[in-house]
Amino acid sequence: MVSPRGPPRARPTDMTTPGPLLPPYGVVVGVLLHLVVYLVAVLYSYAEQLFLKKDDNKIKKQDAPALCDLHCCKDEPIRNGLIGQKPPSINPERLKDFGEEDYLNGDVKTWEMKIVSRNEELLRDALSRIPQSSSRTSLSSSNKLIRFEDISAAAFKIQCGVQKTPCMYSRLSKQYGMDIYLKKEFLQYTGSVKERGVLYLLTSLPQDQQRKGVIVASDSNFSMAVAYHASELRIPVFVIMSTSTSPARVKMCREYGAMVISYGTTAKDSQTHARRLAQENAYLYLEEEDSAVYLSGLGTVGLEVYEQVPKLDAVIFPAGGHCGLLAGSAAALKHLNPRISVIGVESESFPVLQQSLKAGHPIEDQACSNHHFYGDVSGLCFGSNSLQLTGKLVDKVVAVREEDILISMLRLLEYERATVDAEGAIGLAALVAGKLPELKGKRVAIVICSGNLELHLLQQCIARALTLDNRVCRFSLVLSDSPGDIAKLLEILAREEARVLDIKQEHTFVTSELFTVEVTCTVETRDKIHTAQLRNALLERYPTAAWTER
C-alpha cells in the first residue's frame, strides 16, 4: 500500500551554523608575531646606537680635554683630570688655572694661554742657575737686569693670584697742593706688596722643587707672603722664627698654612737653623733677594699705576735697603713714559740706599736696626741688581725723619681710614716733610705698600703722632687747695673748647707753699693754632703754668 504523503522531502540545511574558525585566528596571530619582531628589531637598533655613541664620547674625552676644562671658571673649582677621579680641593678665587705643568699634587693638569717668546727662557734661565747643593735662591748671581717684557709676563701669570688694588684720589690733595692718588697695596691678602714677587717666584720654581717644599727664616712681610702663597699652591712651606717673634705673627703664619718652628733667640740663629734643615731635607731656602723673577713680580705695581692714573707726573715709592719695589716699578714706568718722575723715600736713621748709591755697591757693614717699627725700611741693601736699576732709572731719593713718618701714619688713618706701618706711610712722609716742593700742582701717585703694624705699636704710634702734630698737649700749674680752684680751671678749658684727656693732683711732693696742689692736665686740641690760643689763655690766668714740650 502506497503512503499518501508522497516521496520523502530533503532535510533543510541550518543557515545559522558557523563556518570554519582557523583562518581568522591565524591572521590575528600572524599580525601579532610580525609586530613583536618589528618592535624587537627597533629596540635592538636603538640600543646599538646608544652603545656606539657612548664609546665615541669616551674616546673623545680621552683624546682631548673638554672645553669647560680649558678655561678658568670663576664660581666653581677647576675640574680637570681623568674621569672618575675626585679632583683635589682648589680655592678658585686664589688659584686659577695659570700653571704650566702637572703641579699641586701631581695629578691635576691645568692649561694656560702662552705668549711664546724669548722672555720665558730668560726668566727661567735665572732659575736654572740655582745651585742645588746650596739649597737657597741665589738668583741674584745671574746679575741680569729685568726688562719690560719680563714684567708683562709676570703680570699675566699672577693676575689671578693677587689683588689688583685700587689707586684712588685722596682727600689729602687739597692739604698739600697737588693731586694725590694712593695705590693701596696694603689691601693685599697678607697686607703687603711682597705677595706679587713671592707668587711669581714660587710659580717659577721647578716642578720637583715645588713638591719638596720651601723654607724661610724671618718674621717679615716676605715670610708671610711665602707662607700664604706656598700653601695656596700646595707647596710644603716651613717658617723658622726666633722666640722673640710676636705671637700675633706666629699665629698669622700658621693660619696661612705654614709649619712654624720657633728656634733661637735672634734672627741669625733662625736663619742658620733654616739653612741646615734645607740641606738635610732638600728644601729650598728662600730669602728676599733681587732676582730677576722677584723684581719682575714687584714691578707689576708700576704697570697698574700707569694704567689706573692717566697723565701721571710722578710716582713715590718706599726705598731703604729692600728697594726691589722701587727698582722693578721704575723699570716698568720708565719704559711706558720716560717723563714720569720716579722717587724713592727712606728713613734718615737708615739712609742705606743713598749711601749704597754713593759708594757704587751695596753697603754691607751699615749698622741697621731691626726695630719692628721700621720693618724692611731699615734692612741691608741686598743686591746689585736693584741698586743698578735704581741708579739708572730712579730720578730722586730723599730721606725723612721718624716724626714725619708718624704724622703721615696719622694722616692716612684720619683721611683714608688706612692703618699702615712705617713702610707703608714713608712715601707720604716726603710730602709731609716738604721734601718735594717741585711736585706742587702736579699729579702724583704714592704707593702705600704695607699695613702690618702690630696693635701695641699702633697705639704708641698714634699717641706719639698726636703729640707731634700739636693736638695733644700737657701742662702743670700750682693751685690753692680749695674746692673752687679746680672748677675754675675746668671752666677755662671748656671755654677754650679743649677736651680733657687726663688730670692728676699731687699733694705730698709739692715743693711750693703749704696747702697747695700741683695739677697736671693732658688735653686734646684741634691743631697748632688752637694749642697756641689755649696756652695764652692759661698763662694769662696762671702765669706760673709750665708747658710740657714735646
CSV table of C-alpha atoms in Angstrom, one decimal, residues 62-501:
chain,number,residue,atom,x,y,z
A,62,GLN,CA,90.4,60.6,26.3
A,63,ASP,CA,91.8,62.3,23.3
A,64,ALA,CA,91.2,65.9,24.2
A,65,PRO,CA,90.0,67.8,27.4
A,66,ALA,CA,86.6,69.2,27.5
A,67,LEU,CA,86.1,72.8,26.6
A,68,CYS,CA,85.0,73.8,30.1
A,69,ASP,CA,88.2,72.2,31.4
A,70,LEU,CA,90.3,74.6,29.3
A,71,HIS,CA,89.0,77.8,30.8
A,72,CYS,CA,89.1,79.4,34.2
A,73,CYS,CA,85.8,79.2,36.0
A,74,LYS,CA,85.1,81.9,38.5
A,75,ASP,CA,82.4,80.4,40.7
A,76,GLU,CA,83.4,76.7,40.6
A,77,PRO,CA,86.6,74.8,41.3
A,78,ILE,CA,88.8,73.6,38.5
A,79,ARG,CA,87.7,70.0,37.5
A,80,ASN,CA,90.4,68.7,35.2
A,81,GLY,CA,92.0,65.3,35.1
A,82,LEU,CA,90.8,61.7,34.4
A,83,ILE,CA,87.2,60.6,34.6
A,84,GLY,CA,86.2,59.1,37.8
A,85,GLN,CA,89.0,60.7,39.9
A,86,LYS,CA,88.0,63.2,42.5
A,87,PRO,CA,89.8,66.5,42.0
A,88,PRO,CA,91.8,67.9,44.9
A,89,SER,CA,90.4,70.9,46.8
A,90,ILE,CA,91.4,74.1,45.0
A,91,ASN,CA,90.3,77.6,46.0
A,92,PRO,CA,89.1,79.2,42.8
A,93,GLU,CA,89.4,82.8,43.9
A,94,ARG,CA,93.1,82.5,44.9
A,95,LEU,CA,94.4,79.9,42.4
A,96,LYS,CA,93.2,79.9,38.8
A,97,ASP,CA,94.4,77.7,36.0
A,98,PHE,CA,97.6,79.7,35.4
A,99,GLY,CA,100.1,76.9,35.6
A,100,GLU,CA,102.3,75.2,33.0
A,101,GLU,CA,102.6,71.6,34.0
A,102,ASP,CA,101.2,69.0,36.4
A,103,TYR,CA,101.6,70.7,39.8
A,104,LEU,CA,99.8,70.8,43.1
A,105,ASN,CA,99.5,67.1,44.0
A,106,GLY,CA,100.9,65.9,40.7
A,107,ASP,CA,97.6,64.6,39.3
A,108,VAL,CA,95.9,67.8,38.2
A,109,LYS,CA,96.5,69.4,34.8
A,110,THR,CA,95.9,73.0,34.1
A,111,TRP,CA,96.2,74.9,30.8
A,112,GLU,CA,97.1,78.5,30.1
A,113,MET,CA,97.4,80.8,27.1
A,114,LYS,CA,101.1,81.1,26.5
A,115,ILE,CA,102.9,84.1,24.9
A,116,VAL,CA,105.7,82.3,23.1
A,117,SER,CA,108.8,84.5,23.2
A,118,ARG,CA,112.3,84.6,24.5
A,119,ASN,CA,111.1,86.2,27.7
A,120,GLU,CA,110.2,82.9,29.4
A,121,GLU,CA,113.5,81.5,28.5
A,122,LEU,CA,115.3,84.4,30.1
A,123,LEU,CA,113.3,84.3,33.3
A,124,ARG,CA,113.7,80.5,33.6
A,125,ASP,CA,117.4,80.8,32.8
A,126,ALA,CA,117.9,82.6,36.1
A,127,LEU,CA,116.2,79.8,38.0
A,128,SER,CA,118.1,77.1,36.2
A,129,ARG,CA,121.3,78.5,37.7
A,130,ILE,CA,120.3,77.8,41.2
A,131,PRO,CA,122.9,75.5,42.8
A,132,GLN,CA,121.0,72.7,44.3
A,133,SER,CA,123.8,71.9,46.8
A,134,SER,CA,123.4,75.3,48.4
A,135,SER,CA,119.7,74.9,48.9
A,136,ARG,CA,118.9,78.6,48.5
A,137,THR,CA,117.7,81.0,45.9
A,138,SER,CA,120.9,82.7,44.8
A,139,LEU,CA,119.1,84.1,41.9
A,140,SER,CA,120.9,87.4,42.1
A,141,SER,CA,124.1,85.7,41.0
A,142,SER,CA,122.8,85.9,37.4
A,143,ASN,CA,123.1,89.7,37.7
A,144,LYS,CA,120.6,90.2,34.9
A,145,LEU,CA,118.6,93.4,34.7
A,146,ILE,CA,114.9,92.9,34.1
A,147,ARG,CA,113.1,94.2,31.0
A,148,PHE,CA,109.6,95.4,30.4
A,149,GLU,CA,108.7,92.1,28.7
A,150,ASP,CA,109.6,90.3,31.9
A,151,ILE,CA,107.3,92.5,34.0
A,152,SER,CA,104.5,92.0,31.5
A,153,ALA,CA,104.9,88.2,31.7
A,154,ALA,CA,104.8,88.4,35.5
A,155,ALA,CA,101.6,90.5,35.4
A,156,PHE,CA,99.9,87.9,33.2
A,157,LYS,CA,100.9,85.0,35.3
A,158,ILE,CA,100.0,86.4,38.8
A,159,GLN,CA,96.8,88.2,37.7
A,160,CYS,CA,94.5,85.6,39.4
A,161,GLY,CA,96.6,85.2,42.5
A,162,VAL,CA,96.9,88.7,43.8
A,163,GLN,CA,94.5,91.6,44.1
A,164,LYS,CA,94.5,94.5,41.6
A,165,THR,CA,94.4,97.1,44.3
A,166,PRO,CA,92.7,100.5,43.8
A,167,CYS,CA,94.6,103.7,43.1
A,168,MET,CA,92.3,106.3,44.4
A,169,TYR,CA,92.2,110.1,44.6
A,170,SER,CA,93.0,111.2,48.1
A,171,ARG,CA,91.4,113.9,50.2
A,172,LEU,CA,94.9,114.9,51.3
A,173,SER,CA,95.3,116.6,47.9
A,174,LYS,CA,94.0,120.0,48.9
A,175,GLN,CA,96.1,120.0,52.1
A,176,TYR,CA,99.4,119.5,50.1
A,177,GLY,CA,98.5,121.4,47.0
A,178,MET,CA,98.7,118.6,44.4
A,179,ASP,CA,96.6,115.8,43.0
A,180,ILE,CA,97.5,112.8,45.2
A,181,TYR,CA,96.5,109.2,44.2
A,182,LEU,CA,97.1,106.4,46.7
A,183,LYS,CA,98.0,102.9,45.4
A,184,LYS,CA,96.6,100.8,48.3
A,185,GLU,CA,98.8,97.7,48.2
A,186,PHE,CA,98.2,97.2,51.9
A,187,LEU,CA,94.8,95.7,50.8
A,188,GLN,CA,96.6,92.5,49.6
A,189,TYR,CA,95.6,89.3,51.5
A,190,THR,CA,98.7,89.4,53.7
A,191,GLY,CA,98.8,93.2,53.9
A,192,SER,CA,101.9,93.6,51.8
A,193,VAL,CA,103.0,94.3,48.2
A,194,LYS,CA,105.6,91.4,48.6
A,195,GLU,CA,102.9,89.0,47.5
A,196,ARG,CA,103.5,90.0,43.9
A,197,GLY,CA,107.1,89.0,43.8
A,198,VAL,CA,106.6,85.9,46.0
A,199,LEU,CA,103.8,84.5,43.9
A,200,TYR,CA,105.8,84.8,40.7
A,201,LEU,CA,108.8,83.4,42.3
A,202,LEU,CA,107.0,80.3,43.6
A,203,THR,CA,105.2,79.6,40.4
A,204,SER,CA,108.5,79.8,38.5
A,205,LEU,CA,110.2,77.2,40.7
A,206,PRO,CA,111.0,73.8,39.1
A,207,GLN,CA,108.3,71.1,39.5
A,208,ASP,CA,110.4,68.8,41.6
A,209,GLN,CA,111.3,71.6,44.0
A,210,GLN,CA,107.6,72.6,44.4
A,211,ARG,CA,107.0,69.0,45.6
A,212,LYS,CA,109.9,69.0,48.0
A,213,GLY,CA,109.0,72.4,49.6
A,214,VAL,CA,110.5,75.7,50.6
A,215,ILE,CA,111.7,77.2,53.9
A,216,VAL,CA,112.1,80.8,55.2
A,217,ALA,CA,113.5,82.2,58.4
A,218,SER,CA,112.1,85.6,59.4
A,219,ASP,CA,109.0,87.3,60.6
A,220,SER,CA,108.9,89.9,57.8
A,221,ASN,CA,106.2,90.6,55.2
A,222,PHE,CA,108.2,88.4,52.7
A,223,SER,CA,107.9,85.3,55.0
A,224,MET,CA,104.2,85.8,55.5
A,225,ALA,CA,103.7,86.1,51.7
A,226,VAL,CA,105.6,82.9,51.2
A,227,ALA,CA,103.6,81.1,53.9
A,228,TYR,CA,100.3,82.1,52.3
A,229,HIS,CA,101.0,81.6,48.6
A,230,ALA,CA,103.0,78.4,49.1
A,231,SER,CA,100.1,76.9,50.9
A,232,GLU,CA,97.7,78.0,48.2
A,233,LEU,CA,99.9,76.4,45.6
A,234,ARG,CA,100.2,73.1,47.6
A,235,ILE,CA,103.9,73.6,48.2
A,236,PRO,CA,105.1,72.5,51.6
A,237,VAL,CA,106.3,75.6,53.5
A,238,PHE,CA,108.2,75.9,56.7
A,239,VAL,CA,108.8,79.2,58.6
A,240,ILE,CA,111.6,79.4,61.2
A,241,MET,CA,111.1,82.2,63.7
A,242,SER,CA,113.0,83.3,66.8
A,243,THR,CA,111.5,83.0,70.2
A,244,SER,CA,111.3,86.8,70.4
A,245,THR,CA,108.9,87.0,67.5
A,246,SER,CA,105.5,88.5,68.2
A,247,PRO,CA,102.9,85.8,69.0
A,248,ALA,CA,100.5,87.5,66.6
A,249,ARG,CA,102.9,86.9,63.7
A,250,VAL,CA,103.4,83.3,64.6
A,251,LYS,CA,99.7,82.8,64.7
A,252,MET,CA,99.2,84.5,61.4
A,253,CYS,CA,101.7,82.4,59.6
A,254,ARG,CA,100.1,79.2,61.0
A,255,GLU,CA,96.7,80.3,59.9
A,256,TYR,CA,98.1,80.9,56.4
A,257,GLY,CA,99.0,77.2,56.3
A,258,ALA,CA,102.8,77.1,57.1
A,259,MET,CA,104.6,74.9,59.6
A,260,VAL,CA,106.0,77.4,62.0
A,261,ILE,CA,109.1,76.4,64.2
A,262,SER,CA,110.4,78.6,66.9
A,263,TYR,CA,114.2,78.4,67.2
A,264,GLY,CA,116.9,80.6,68.6
A,265,THR,CA,116.8,84.0,70.3
A,266,THR,CA,117.9,86.0,67.3
A,267,ALA,CA,117.1,86.2,63.6
A,268,LYS,CA,120.6,84.9,62.8
A,269,ASP,CA,120.0,81.7,64.8
A,270,SER,CA,116.8,81.1,63.0
A,271,GLN,CA,118.5,81.6,59.6
A,272,THR,CA,121.3,79.2,60.5
A,273,HIS,CA,118.8,76.5,61.6
A,274,ALA,CA,116.7,77.0,58.4
A,275,ARG,CA,119.8,76.5,56.2
A,276,ARG,CA,120.7,73.3,58.0
A,277,LEU,CA,117.1,72.0,57.6
A,278,ALA,CA,117.2,72.9,53.9
A,279,GLN,CA,120.3,70.9,53.3
A,280,GLU,CA,119.2,67.9,55.3
A,281,ASN,CA,115.7,67.7,53.8
A,282,ALA,CA,116.2,69.1,50.2
A,283,TYR,CA,114.0,72.1,51.0
A,284,LEU,CA,114.7,75.3,49.0
A,285,TYR,CA,115.8,78.1,51.4
A,286,LEU,CA,114.2,81.4,50.3
A,287,GLU,CA,115.3,84.8,51.4
A,288,GLU,CA,114.4,88.2,49.9
A,289,GLU,CA,116.9,88.9,47.1
A,290,ASP,CA,116.9,91.0,43.9
A,291,SER,CA,116.5,88.2,41.4
A,292,ALA,CA,115.0,89.0,38.0
A,293,VAL,CA,111.9,86.9,38.8
A,294,TYR,CA,111.2,88.6,42.1
A,295,LEU,CA,111.8,92.1,40.8
A,296,SER,CA,109.6,91.4,37.8
A,297,GLY,CA,106.7,90.4,40.1
A,298,LEU,CA,107.1,93.6,42.2
A,299,GLY,CA,107.4,95.7,39.0
A,300,THR,CA,103.8,94.9,38.2
A,301,VAL,CA,102.8,97.7,40.6
A,302,GLY,CA,104.2,100.2,38.1
A,303,LEU,CA,102.1,98.7,35.3
A,304,GLU,CA,98.9,99.0,37.3
A,305,VAL,CA,99.6,102.6,38.5
A,306,TYR,CA,100.3,103.7,34.9
A,307,GLU,CA,97.0,102.1,33.8
A,308,GLN,CA,94.9,103.4,36.7
A,309,VAL,CA,96.1,107.1,36.7
A,310,PRO,CA,96.3,108.9,33.4
A,311,LYS,CA,98.7,111.8,32.8
A,312,LEU,CA,101.0,111.0,35.8
A,313,ASP,CA,103.8,113.3,36.7
A,314,ALA,CA,105.5,111.4,39.5
A,315,VAL,CA,105.2,108.2,41.5
A,316,ILE,CA,106.6,107.9,45.0
A,317,PHE,CA,107.8,104.5,46.4
A,318,PRO,CA,109.3,103.4,49.7
A,319,ALA,CA,113.0,102.8,49.5
A,320,GLY,CA,115.6,101.7,52.0
A,321,GLY,CA,117.7,98.6,51.9
A,322,HIS,CA,114.9,96.5,50.3
A,323,CYS,CA,114.4,98.6,47.2
A,324,GLY,CA,113.0,95.9,44.9
A,325,LEU,CA,109.6,97.6,44.6
A,326,LEU,CA,111.3,100.9,43.7
A,327,ALA,CA,113.6,99.3,41.1
A,328,GLY,CA,111.1,96.9,39.5
A,329,SER,CA,108.4,99.5,39.2
A,330,ALA,CA,110.8,102.1,37.8
A,331,ALA,CA,111.7,99.7,35.0
A,332,ALA,CA,108.0,99.5,34.0
A,333,LEU,CA,107.2,103.2,34.4
A,334,LYS,CA,110.2,104.5,32.6
A,335,HIS,CA,109.5,102.1,29.6
A,336,LEU,CA,105.9,103.3,29.4
A,337,ASN,CA,106.7,107.0,29.9
A,338,PRO,CA,110.2,108.3,30.5
A,339,ARG,CA,108.9,111.7,31.6
A,340,ILE,CA,107.3,110.2,34.7
A,341,SER,CA,109.5,111.0,37.8
A,342,VAL,CA,110.2,108.0,40.0
A,343,ILE,CA,111.1,109.0,43.6
A,344,GLY,CA,112.3,106.8,46.5
A,345,VAL,CA,111.9,107.7,50.2
A,346,GLU,CA,113.9,106.2,53.0
A,347,SER,CA,114.5,107.0,56.7
A,348,GLU,CA,117.1,109.5,57.9
A,349,SER,CA,118.1,107.0,60.6
A,350,PHE,CA,119.0,104.3,58.0
A,351,PRO,CA,120.0,106.0,54.7
A,352,VAL,CA,121.1,102.7,53.3
A,353,LEU,CA,120.2,103.3,49.7
A,354,GLN,CA,121.7,106.8,49.4
A,355,GLN,CA,125.0,105.5,50.9
A,356,SER,CA,125.0,102.5,48.6
A,357,LEU,CA,124.4,104.7,45.5
A,358,LYS,CA,127.3,107.0,46.5
A,359,ALA,CA,129.6,104.0,47.1
A,360,GLY,CA,128.5,102.3,43.9
A,361,HIS,CA,127.9,99.0,45.6
A,362,PRO,CA,125.6,97.6,48.3
A,363,ILE,CA,126.6,98.7,51.8
A,364,GLU,CA,127.1,95.6,54.0
A,365,ASP,CA,128.6,96.9,57.1
A,366,GLN,CA,125.9,99.5,57.7
A,367,ALA,CA,124.7,99.4,61.4
A,368,CYS,CA,121.0,98.8,60.8
A,369,SER,CA,118.3,98.3,63.4
A,370,ASN,CA,115.8,95.6,63.3
A,371,HIS,CA,113.2,97.6,65.1
A,372,HIS,CA,109.7,96.4,64.3
A,373,PHE,CA,108.5,100.0,63.6
A,374,TYR,CA,110.7,100.4,60.5
A,375,GLY,CA,110.4,96.8,59.2
A,376,ASP,CA,112.2,96.3,55.8
A,377,VAL,CA,113.0,100.0,55.5
A,378,SER,CA,115.9,99.5,57.9
A,379,GLY,CA,117.3,96.4,56.2
A,380,LEU,CA,120.6,96.0,54.5
A,381,CYS,CA,120.9,96.7,50.8
A,382,PHE,CA,120.5,93.1,49.5
A,383,GLY,CA,121.7,93.1,45.9
A,384,SER,CA,123.4,94.8,43.0
A,385,ASN,CA,120.5,94.3,40.5
A,386,SER,CA,118.2,96.6,42.5
A,387,LEU,CA,121.0,99.1,43.1
A,388,GLN,CA,121.9,99.2,39.4
A,389,LEU,CA,118.3,99.7,38.3
A,390,THR,CA,117.8,102.4,41.0
A,391,GLY,CA,120.8,104.3,39.9
A,392,LYS,CA,119.9,104.1,36.3
A,393,LEU,CA,116.1,104.8,36.4
A,394,VAL,CA,115.2,106.5,39.7
A,395,ASP,CA,115.2,110.3,39.5
A,396,LYS,CA,115.5,111.1,43.2
A,397,VAL,CA,115.9,109.5,46.6
A,398,VAL,CA,115.0,111.6,49.7
A,399,ALA,CA,115.2,110.9,53.4
A,400,VAL,CA,112.6,111.7,56.1
A,401,ARG,CA,112.6,111.8,59.9
A,402,GLU,CA,110.7,109.4,62.2
A,403,GLU,CA,108.4,112.3,63.2
A,404,ASP,CA,107.3,112.8,59.6
A,405,ILE,CA,106.6,109.1,59.2
A,406,LEU,CA,104.4,109.1,62.4
A,407,ILE,CA,102.4,112.1,61.2
A,408,SER,CA,101.9,110.6,57.8
A,409,MET,CA,100.5,107.4,59.5
A,410,LEU,CA,98.1,109.7,61.4
A,411,ARG,CA,97.1,111.4,58.2
A,412,LEU,CA,96.3,108.2,56.4
A,413,LEU,CA,94.3,106.9,59.4
A,414,GLU,CA,92.2,110.1,59.6
A,415,TYR,CA,91.7,110.9,55.9
A,416,GLU,CA,91.8,107.5,54.3
A,417,ARG,CA,90.8,105.1,57.2
A,418,ALA,CA,94.0,103.2,56.3
A,419,THR,CA,96.0,101.6,59.1
A,420,VAL,CA,99.6,101.3,57.8
A,421,ASP,CA,103.0,100.8,59.2
A,422,ALA,CA,106.2,102.8,58.7
A,423,GLU,CA,107.0,101.2,55.3
A,424,GLY,CA,103.5,102.0,54.0
A,425,ALA,CA,103.5,105.6,55.3
A,426,ILE,CA,107.0,106.7,54.4
A,427,GLY,CA,106.1,107.8,50.8
A,428,LEU,CA,103.5,110.3,52.1
A,429,ALA,CA,106.1,111.4,54.7
A,430,ALA,CA,108.1,113.0,52.0
A,431,LEU,CA,105.2,115.4,51.3
A,432,VAL,CA,104.5,115.9,55.0
A,433,ALA,CA,108.1,117.0,55.5
A,434,GLY,CA,108.1,119.3,52.4
A,435,LYS,CA,110.9,117.4,50.8
A,436,LEU,CA,109.3,117.5,47.3
A,437,PRO,CA,108.3,121.1,46.6
A,438,GLU,CA,108.7,120.6,42.9
A,439,LEU,CA,105.5,118.5,42.8
A,440,LYS,CA,103.2,121.3,43.7
A,441,GLY,CA,100.3,121.4,41.3
A,442,LYS,CA,101.3,118.0,39.8
A,443,ARG,CA,99.6,114.7,39.6
A,444,VAL,CA,101.3,112.3,42.0
A,445,ALA,CA,100.8,108.6,42.9
A,446,ILE,CA,102.0,107.3,46.2
A,447,VAL,CA,102.4,103.5,46.8
A,448,ILE,CA,101.1,102.5,50.3
A,449,CYS,CA,102.8,99.1,50.3
A,450,SER,CA,102.3,97.6,53.7
A,451,GLY,CA,99.8,97.6,56.6
A,452,ASN,CA,101.2,95.0,59.0
A,453,LEU,CA,101.6,97.1,62.2
A,454,GLU,CA,101.2,95.3,65.5
A,455,LEU,CA,98.5,96.5,67.8
A,456,HIS,CA,100.7,97.6,70.7
A,457,LEU,CA,102.9,99.6,68.3
A,458,LEU,CA,99.8,101.2,66.7
A,459,GLN,CA,98.6,102.6,70.0
A,460,GLN,CA,102.1,104.1,70.7
A,461,CYS,CA,102.5,105.5,67.2
A,462,ILE,CA,99.1,107.3,67.2
A,463,ALA,CA,99.6,108.7,70.7
A,464,ARG,CA,103.1,110.0,69.7
A,465,ALA,CA,101.8,111.4,66.4
A,466,LEU,CA,99.1,113.4,68.0
A,467,THR,CA,101.7,115.0,70.3
A,468,LEU,CA,104.0,115.8,67.3
A,469,ASP,CA,101.1,117.3,65.5
A,470,ASN,CA,100.4,119.6,68.4
A,471,ARG,CA,97.0,118.1,69.0
A,472,VAL,CA,97.7,116.6,72.4
A,473,CYS,CA,99.4,118.8,75.0
A,474,ARG,CA,100.3,118.7,78.7
A,475,PHE,CA,100.8,121.5,81.3
A,476,SER,CA,101.3,121.7,85.0
A,477,LEU,CA,100.4,124.5,87.5
A,478,VAL,CA,100.0,125.0,91.2
A,479,LEU,CA,96.7,125.9,92.8
A,480,SER,CA,95.5,126.6,96.3
A,481,ASP,CA,93.9,123.6,97.9
A,482,SER,CA,90.4,124.9,97.9
A,483,PRO,CA,87.2,123.5,96.3
A,484,GLY,CA,86.7,126.2,93.7
A,485,ASP,CA,90.1,126.4,92.1
A,486,ILE,CA,89.9,123.1,90.1
A,487,ALA,CA,86.4,124.1,88.9
A,488,LYS,CA,87.7,127.5,87.6
A,489,LEU,CA,90.5,125.7,85.7
A,490,LEU,CA,88.0,123.3,84.1
A,491,GLU,CA,85.8,126.3,83.1
A,492,ILE,CA,88.7,127.9,81.2
A,493,LEU,CA,89.4,124.6,79.4
A,494,ALA,CA,85.7,124.3,78.5
A,495,ARG,CA,85.6,127.9,77.3
A,496,GLU,CA,88.6,127.3,75.0
A,497,GLU,CA,87.0,124.1,73.7
A,498,ALA,CA,89.8,121.8,74.8
A,499,ARG,CA,89.0,118.2,75.6
A,500,VAL,CA,90.4,116.9,78.9
A,501,LEU,CA,92.1,113.5,78.4
